[in-house]
Short mmCIF file of C-alpha atoms in Angstrom, two decimals:
data_model
loop_
_atom_site.label_atom_id
_atom_site.label_comp_id
_atom_site.label_asym_id
_atom_site.label_seq_id
_atom_site.Cartn_x
_atom_site.Cartn_y
_atom_site.Cartn_z
CA UNK H 1 0.00 0.00 0.00
CA UNK H 2 2.74 2.47 0.98
CA UNK H 3 4.65 1.64 -2.22
CA UNK H 4 1.57 2.62 -4.20
CA UNK H 5 1.35 5.91 -2.31
CA UNK H 6 5.05 6.62 -2.80
CA UNK H 7 4.94 5.78 -6.49
CA UNK H 8 1.83 7.87 -7.00
CA UNK H 9 3.41 10.90 -5.40
CA UNK H 10 6.70 10.40 -7.23
CA UNK H 11 5.02 10.22 -10.62
CA UNK H 12 2.87 13.23 -9.88
CA UNK H 13 5.65 15.37 -8.45
CA UNK H 14 8.11 14.71 -11.24
CA UNK H 15 7.65 17.99 -12.76
CA UNK H 16 34.03 2.28 -2.55
CA UNK H 17 35.96 5.33 -1.60
CA UNK H 18 35.03 8.78 -2.79
CA UNK H 19 37.17 11.90 -2.65
CA UNK H 20 36.22 15.14 -0.94
CA UNK H 21 35.08 16.80 -4.15
CA UNK H 22 32.22 14.32 -4.35
CA UNK H 23 30.95 14.89 -0.81
CA UNK H 24 27.94 17.03 0.02
CA UNK H 25 28.36 20.57 1.28
CA UNK H 26 28.78 20.98 4.98
CA UNK H 27 25.78 22.40 6.79
CA UNK H 28 25.65 25.99 7.98
CA UNK H 29 27.06 25.16 11.40
CA UNK H 30 27.59 22.25 13.73
CA UNK H 31 24.34 20.97 15.23
CA UNK H 32 23.83 20.21 18.91
CA UNK H 33 21.74 17.15 18.00
CA UNK H 34 19.97 15.72 14.99
CA UNK H 35 16.77 17.45 13.86
CA UNK H 36 14.52 17.39 10.82
CA UNK H 37 12.00 19.78 9.25
CA UNK H 38 9.49 18.98 6.51
CA UNK H 39 9.16 21.75 3.95
CA UNK H 40 6.40 22.37 1.40
CA UNK H 41 6.20 24.64 -1.64
CA UNK H 42 2.99 26.20 -2.98
CA UNK H 43 2.40 28.68 -5.80
CA UNK H 44 -1.23 29.66 -6.41
CA UNK H 45 -4.27 29.53 -4.10
CA UNK H 46 -7.85 29.07 -5.29
CA UNK H 47 -6.89 29.81 -8.90
CA UNK H 48 -8.12 26.84 -10.92
CA UNK H 49 -6.90 28.31 -14.22
CA UNK H 50 -3.52 26.72 -13.43
CA UNK H 51 -4.15 23.30 -11.80
CA UNK H 52 -0.50 22.24 -12.02
CA UNK H 53 0.55 25.01 -9.62
CA UNK H 54 -2.72 25.70 -7.80
CA UNK H 55 -4.07 24.48 -4.46
CA UNK H 56 -7.74 24.81 -3.66
CA UNK H 57 -8.67 26.96 -0.68
CA UNK H 58 -10.36 23.99 1.00
CA UNK H 59 -7.29 21.79 0.57
CA UNK H 60 -4.92 24.46 1.86
CA UNK H 61 -7.12 25.03 4.90
CA UNK H 62 -7.18 21.26 5.49
CA UNK H 63 -3.36 21.17 5.38
CA UNK H 64 -3.07 23.92 7.98
CA UNK H 65 -5.76 22.34 10.14
CA UNK H 66 -3.90 19.01 10.08
CA UNK H 67 -0.66 20.69 11.16
CA UNK H 68 -2.48 22.47 14.00
CA UNK H 69 -4.33 19.33 15.12
CA UNK H 70 -1.09 17.34 15.19
CA UNK H 71 0.88 19.90 17.22
CA UNK H 72 3.39 20.97 14.58
CA UNK H 73 5.31 24.17 15.00
CA UNK H 74 5.09 25.99 11.68
CA UNK H 75 8.04 28.29 10.99
CA UNK H 76 9.32 30.41 8.16
CA UNK H 77 12.43 29.05 6.48
CA UNK H 78 14.94 31.30 8.26
CA UNK H 79 13.54 30.40 11.66
CA UNK H 80 13.54 26.72 10.71
CA UNK H 81 17.23 26.89 9.87
CA UNK H 82 17.89 28.49 13.25
CA UNK H 83 15.83 25.77 14.93
CA UNK H 84 17.87 23.02 13.28
CA UNK H 85 21.04 24.21 15.00
CA UNK H 86 19.87 25.65 18.32
CA UNK H 87 19.68 23.95 21.72
CA UNK H 88 15.90 23.58 21.71
CA UNK H 89 14.62 19.98 21.84
CA UNK H 90 13.36 18.30 18.69
CA UNK H 91 9.75 18.96 17.83
CA UNK H 92 7.51 18.18 14.88
CA UNK H 93 8.23 21.11 12.58
CA UNK H 94 6.97 22.21 9.18
CA UNK H 95 7.82 25.07 6.83
CA UNK H 96 5.44 26.51 4.25
CA UNK H 97 7.06 28.29 1.31
CA UNK H 98 5.35 30.05 -1.57
CA UNK H 99 7.14 30.77 -4.84
CA UNK H 100 6.72 33.67 -7.28
CA UNK H 101 4.37 36.03 -5.41
CA UNK H 102 1.02 35.67 -7.16
CA UNK H 103 -1.94 37.80 -6.08
CA UNK H 104 -3.92 34.72 -5.08
CA UNK H 105 -1.59 34.29 -2.11
CA UNK H 106 -2.65 37.60 -0.58
CA UNK H 107 -6.29 37.03 -1.49
CA UNK H 108 -6.73 33.39 -0.54
CA UNK H 109 -3.63 31.92 1.11
CA UNK H 110 -2.51 34.56 3.60
CA UNK H 111 -5.88 34.91 5.39
CA UNK H 112 -5.75 31.21 6.24
CA UNK H 113 -2.17 31.40 7.50
CA UNK H 114 -3.17 34.35 9.69
CA UNK H 115 -6.22 32.42 10.92
CA UNK H 116 -3.93 29.68 12.23
CA UNK H 117 -1.24 32.15 13.32
CA UNK H 118 1.31 30.43 11.08
CA UNK H 119 4.25 32.14 9.43
CA UNK H 120 5.61 31.27 5.98
CA UNK H 121 8.25 32.35 3.47
CA UNK H 122 7.30 34.01 0.17
CA UNK H 123 9.97 33.93 -2.54
CA UNK H 124 9.63 36.75 -5.07
CA UNK H 125 11.33 37.44 -8.42
CA UNK H 126 11.48 41.21 -8.52
CA UNK H 127 11.22 41.82 -12.28
CA UNK H 128 7.59 40.64 -12.31
CA UNK H 129 6.42 42.57 -9.22
CA UNK H 130 3.22 44.45 -10.08
CA UNK H 131 2.76 42.80 -13.47
CA UNK H 132 -0.13 40.55 -14.48
CA UNK H 133 -1.06 38.16 -11.66
CA UNK H 134 1.88 39.24 -9.48
CA UNK H 135 1.68 41.19 -6.24
CA UNK H 136 2.85 44.81 -6.38
CA UNK H 137 5.14 46.46 -3.84
CA UNK H 138 2.28 47.90 -1.82
CA UNK H 139 0.66 44.49 -1.54
CA UNK H 140 4.00 42.91 -0.65
CA UNK H 141 4.40 45.44 2.15
CA UNK H 142 1.06 44.27 3.50
CA UNK H 143 2.27 40.67 3.27
CA UNK H 144 5.38 41.55 5.30
CA UNK H 145 3.25 43.29 7.93
CA UNK H 146 1.26 40.06 8.36
CA UNK H 147 4.09 37.83 9.59
CA UNK H 148 5.43 36.58 6.26
CA UNK H 149 9.13 36.35 5.48
CA UNK H 150 10.28 37.52 2.06
CA UNK H 151 12.87 35.41 0.26
CA UNK H 152 14.98 36.15 -2.83
CA UNK H 153 13.97 34.30 -6.02
CA UNK H 154 16.30 36.34 -8.31
CA UNK H 155 15.32 39.34 -10.39
CA UNK H 156 14.57 37.71 -13.75
CA UNK H 157 13.73 34.10 -12.77
CA UNK H 158 15.93 33.02 -15.67
CA UNK H 159 17.23 29.61 -16.78
CA UNK H 160 20.73 30.34 -15.54
CA UNK H 161 22.13 26.93 -16.45
CA UNK H 162 21.49 27.82 -20.09
CA UNK H 163 23.75 30.85 -19.95
CA UNK H 164 27.28 30.54 -21.37
CA UNK H 165 29.69 29.21 -18.77
CA UNK H 166 31.97 32.25 -19.07
CA UNK H 167 29.18 34.66 -18.02
CA UNK H 168 26.79 32.39 -16.10
CA UNK H 169 28.04 33.07 -12.60
CA UNK H 170 28.60 36.80 -13.13
CA UNK H 171 25.04 37.09 -14.46
CA UNK H 172 23.64 34.96 -11.67
CA UNK H 173 25.29 36.94 -8.87
CA UNK H 174 24.29 40.24 -10.48
CA UNK H 175 20.69 39.03 -10.80
CA UNK H 176 20.51 37.92 -7.16
CA UNK H 177 22.05 41.13 -5.83
CA UNK H 178 19.72 43.25 -7.97
CA UNK H 179 16.71 41.47 -6.46
CA UNK H 180 18.19 41.89 -2.99
CA UNK H 181 18.60 45.64 -3.52
CA UNK H 182 15.06 46.09 -4.86
CA UNK H 183 13.53 44.16 -1.96
CA UNK H 184 15.50 46.26 0.51
CA UNK H 185 14.45 49.47 -1.25
CA UNK H 186 10.73 48.72 -1.47
CA UNK H 187 10.11 46.52 1.57
CA UNK H 188 12.92 47.55 3.91
CA UNK H 189 13.82 43.93 4.57
CA UNK H 190 16.97 42.01 3.71
CA UNK H 191 16.12 38.47 2.60
CA UNK H 192 18.02 35.77 4.46
CA UNK H 193 16.96 32.83 2.29
CA UNK H 194 16.93 32.12 -1.43
CA UNK H 195 15.08 29.82 -3.85
CA UNK H 196 16.61 28.69 -7.16
CA UNK H 197 14.39 29.45 -10.19
CA UNK H 198 12.88 26.16 -11.40
CA UNK H 199 14.94 24.45 -8.71
CA UNK H 200 17.92 24.43 -11.08
CA UNK H 201 21.46 25.13 -9.93
CA UNK H 202 25.00 23.85 -9.90
CA UNK H 203 27.73 23.92 -7.26
CA UNK H 204 29.21 27.33 -8.20
CA UNK H 205 25.73 28.87 -7.98
CA UNK H 206 25.16 27.45 -4.49
CA UNK H 207 28.63 28.70 -3.52
CA UNK H 208 27.65 32.20 -4.67
CA UNK H 209 24.49 32.11 -2.55
CA UNK H 210 26.51 31.07 0.47
CA UNK H 211 29.14 33.76 -0.17
CA UNK H 212 26.42 36.43 -0.35
CA UNK H 213 25.45 35.62 3.22
CA UNK H 214 22.18 33.76 2.75
CA UNK H 215 21.34 31.25 5.49
CA UNK H 216 20.11 28.69 2.99
CA UNK H 217 18.63 28.05 -0.44
CA UNK H 218 15.55 26.06 -1.42
CA UNK H 219 15.51 23.66 -4.34
CA UNK H 220 12.57 21.76 -5.86
CA UNK H 221 13.50 18.14 -5.30
CA UNK H 222 11.31 16.41 -2.74
CA UNK H 223 12.61 15.34 0.65
CA UNK H 224 13.06 16.37 4.27
CA UNK H 225 15.58 18.99 5.39
CA UNK H 226 17.87 18.18 8.32
CA UNK H 227 21.04 19.42 9.99
CA UNK H 228 23.40 16.87 8.44
CA UNK H 229 23.07 17.99 4.83
CA UNK H 230 23.70 21.20 2.93
CA UNK H 231 21.54 24.23 3.70
CA UNK H 232 22.03 25.35 0.09
CA UNK H 233 19.97 22.61 -1.56
CA UNK H 234 16.96 22.39 0.75
CA UNK H 235 14.36 19.87 -0.47
CA UNK H 236 10.66 20.75 -0.56
CA UNK H 237 7.57 18.66 -1.20
CA UNK H 238 5.44 20.31 -3.92
CA UNK H 239 1.78 20.88 -3.17
CA UNK H 240 -0.88 21.47 -5.84
CA UNK H 241 -4.17 19.96 -6.91
CA UNK H 242 -2.48 16.76 -8.11
CA UNK H 243 -0.99 15.84 -4.74
CA UNK H 244 -3.00 17.80 -2.20
CA UNK H 245 -4.46 14.58 -0.78
CA UNK H 246 -0.95 13.26 -0.09
CA UNK H 247 -0.12 16.07 2.32
CA UNK H 248 -0.43 13.97 5.48
CA UNK H 249 1.86 11.26 4.08
CA UNK H 250 4.48 13.86 3.16
CA UNK H 251 4.22 15.67 6.49
CA UNK H 252 4.96 12.39 8.28
CA UNK H 253 7.90 11.58 6.02
CA UNK H 254 11.39 11.48 7.53
CA UNK H 255 14.74 12.08 5.93
CA UNK H 256 16.73 9.25 4.45
CA UNK H 257 20.13 10.18 5.82
CA UNK H 258 22.61 10.43 2.95
CA UNK H 259 26.19 10.79 4.15
CA UNK H 260 27.82 11.04 0.71
CA UNK H 261 26.57 11.50 -2.82
CA UNK H 262 28.49 10.91 -6.04
CA UNK H 263 28.44 12.73 -8.31
CA UNK H 264 27.56 15.72 -6.14
CA UNK H 265 26.17 17.60 -9.12
CA UNK H 266 22.69 18.20 -10.50
CA UNK H 267 23.94 18.44 -14.08
CA UNK H 268 23.12 15.28 -15.99
CA UNK H 269 26.27 13.83 -17.61
CA UNK H 270 26.04 14.66 -21.30
CA UNK H 271 27.69 11.42 -22.33
CA UNK H 272 25.35 9.17 -20.29
CA UNK H 273 21.70 8.53 -21.12
CA UNK H 274 21.22 6.56 -17.89
CA UNK H 275 23.41 8.27 -15.26
CA UNK H 276 24.49 6.40 -12.16
CA UNK H 277 24.07 7.91 -8.70
CA UNK H 278 25.97 6.48 -5.73
CA UNK H 279 24.72 7.19 -2.21
CA UNK H 280 26.23 6.34 1.15
CA UNK H 281 23.37 5.83 3.59
CA UNK H 282 23.15 5.88 7.35
CA UNK H 283 21.23 2.63 7.80
CA UNK H 284 20.62 2.75 11.54
CA UNK H 285 17.03 1.67 12.18
CA UNK H 286 16.22 1.22 8.49
CA UNK H 287 14.74 -1.91 6.96
CA UNK H 288 17.30 -1.90 4.17
CA UNK H 289 15.78 -4.91 2.44
CA UNK H 290 12.78 -2.71 1.68
CA UNK H 291 14.72 0.07 -0.05
CA UNK H 292 12.87 1.24 -3.16
CA UNK H 293 14.09 3.47 -5.95
CA UNK H 294 12.15 5.39 -8.59
CA UNK H 295 13.31 7.21 -11.70
CA UNK H 296 11.03 9.79 -13.22
CA UNK H 297 9.47 8.56 -16.43
CA UNK H 298 10.19 4.86 -15.82
CA UNK H 299 11.88 2.33 -13.57
CA UNK H 300 15.09 2.37 -11.57
CA UNK H 301 17.62 -0.28 -10.67
CA UNK H 302 19.09 -0.43 -7.17
CA UNK H 303 22.34 -2.23 -6.40
CA UNK H 304 24.16 -2.57 -3.09
CA UNK H 305 27.84 -1.74 -3.58
CA UNK H 306 29.17 -1.99 -0.05
CA UNK H 307 27.87 -2.47 3.50
CA UNK H 308 29.27 -1.91 6.98
CA UNK H 309 27.84 -1.82 10.49
CA UNK H 310 25.79 1.37 10.10
CA UNK H 311 26.35 2.36 6.49
CA UNK H 312 25.52 1.13 3.03
CA UNK H 313 26.64 2.32 -0.39
CA UNK H 314 23.97 1.90 -3.04
CA UNK H 315 23.93 2.58 -6.77
CA UNK H 316 20.83 3.97 -8.50
CA UNK H 317 20.37 3.98 -12.27
CA UNK H 318 17.42 4.68 -14.52
CA UNK H 319 16.39 1.81 -16.75
CA UNK H 320 15.53 4.26 -19.54
CA UNK H 321 17.26 7.16 -21.24
CA UNK H 322 16.68 10.53 -19.58
CA UNK H 323 18.49 12.63 -22.19
CA UNK H 324 15.23 13.93 -23.68
CA UNK H 325 14.01 15.32 -20.35
CA UNK H 326 15.17 18.62 -18.88
CA UNK H 327 14.60 17.55 -15.27
CA UNK H 328 14.61 13.99 -13.93
CA UNK H 329 14.28 12.88 -10.32
CA UNK H 330 15.88 9.80 -8.80
CA UNK H 331 14.10 8.96 -5.53
CA UNK H 332 15.02 6.48 -2.81
CA UNK H 333 12.70 5.44 0.04
CA UNK H 334 12.75 2.96 2.91
CA UNK H 335 10.78 2.21 6.08
CA UNK H 336 12.33 2.00 9.52
CA UNK H 337 11.69 -0.51 12.28
CA UNK H 338 8.93 1.71 13.72
CA UNK H 339 7.06 1.84 10.41
CA UNK H 340 8.04 5.40 9.49
CA UNK H 341 9.05 6.08 5.89
CA UNK H 342 12.24 7.90 4.90
CA UNK H 343 12.77 9.80 1.63
CA UNK H 344 15.61 11.19 -0.47
CA UNK H 345 15.60 12.54 -4.03
CA UNK H 346 18.23 13.80 -6.44
CA UNK H 347 17.45 16.09 -9.37
CA UNK H 348 19.25 15.72 -12.68
CA UNK H 349 19.08 18.77 -14.98
CA UNK H 350 19.85 18.60 -18.69
CA UNK H 351 20.12 22.26 -19.86
CA UNK H 352 20.30 21.20 -23.51
CA UNK H 353 16.59 20.36 -23.36
CA UNK H 354 14.65 23.62 -23.63
#
């Protein structure tokens, strides 16, 4: 039954020694003890013109009600990052993020957040502010006054991985700093967190975000954030009409602890139609014989490369070519001895596919 749920969500959402260069980024700071936070991303609220990015008002209210009924603390992303590393005891914690800054958030989403006294983080791309369906600066000031954190989503919301390599990182940093300056000018706030447009980035881009002083950066691969992995590729479960009914399953999901990842890059290897991903897992408490892998658009093979007392190296590979897709997720799940499910996903990006 759980496999069917996991596979359903995966299909819906899919919009041996290793050297140090292949290891994940270190987290922001050393944690006192292990903690996790489940993070969600929404876009539009009660706007059924765009079902792929919309959540109904009733479903969104049901999500918030479930979090309240189950005693979750709901934080904005900056506060959640602080929580991961402070001395406070572990507590069920969720983060609600909203991308792009559509008017339907102010009209339909924000009143419900205020009703439950929940905060959230709204990521805005400043070039579109005030245009079409996007909130204007006056409306964004109202949003800020109602307990919502503003995050940086760049100025242009461009496909930066399609820019020439010799100008990509200059353009990216300029775009981010322009958005930062405009947000400061119009809202008098300095965003502390960032979200990559389309969830696409590479290592130099995440390094730039860290060097600019951001606490963390949100991606668009599904999973659970924790204080063992990089704060500059934070996973988020997408929420829209297609997977609104899966909210409770995702909220209960725990992180599959990945100690190493190779390659530690989101760029799909040009020369490989079926790229291989190696993961070193912390297997404590996991039922490793029930590990399951999924590859967007088809099946996935899972091979055990090496095992030790508390670790296992596994190899994931799609059974089909992914070279015709721009974005492809590899996902790995497993239950633990208490019956809780753990989740990890890796996003491959092929910029040659427009």
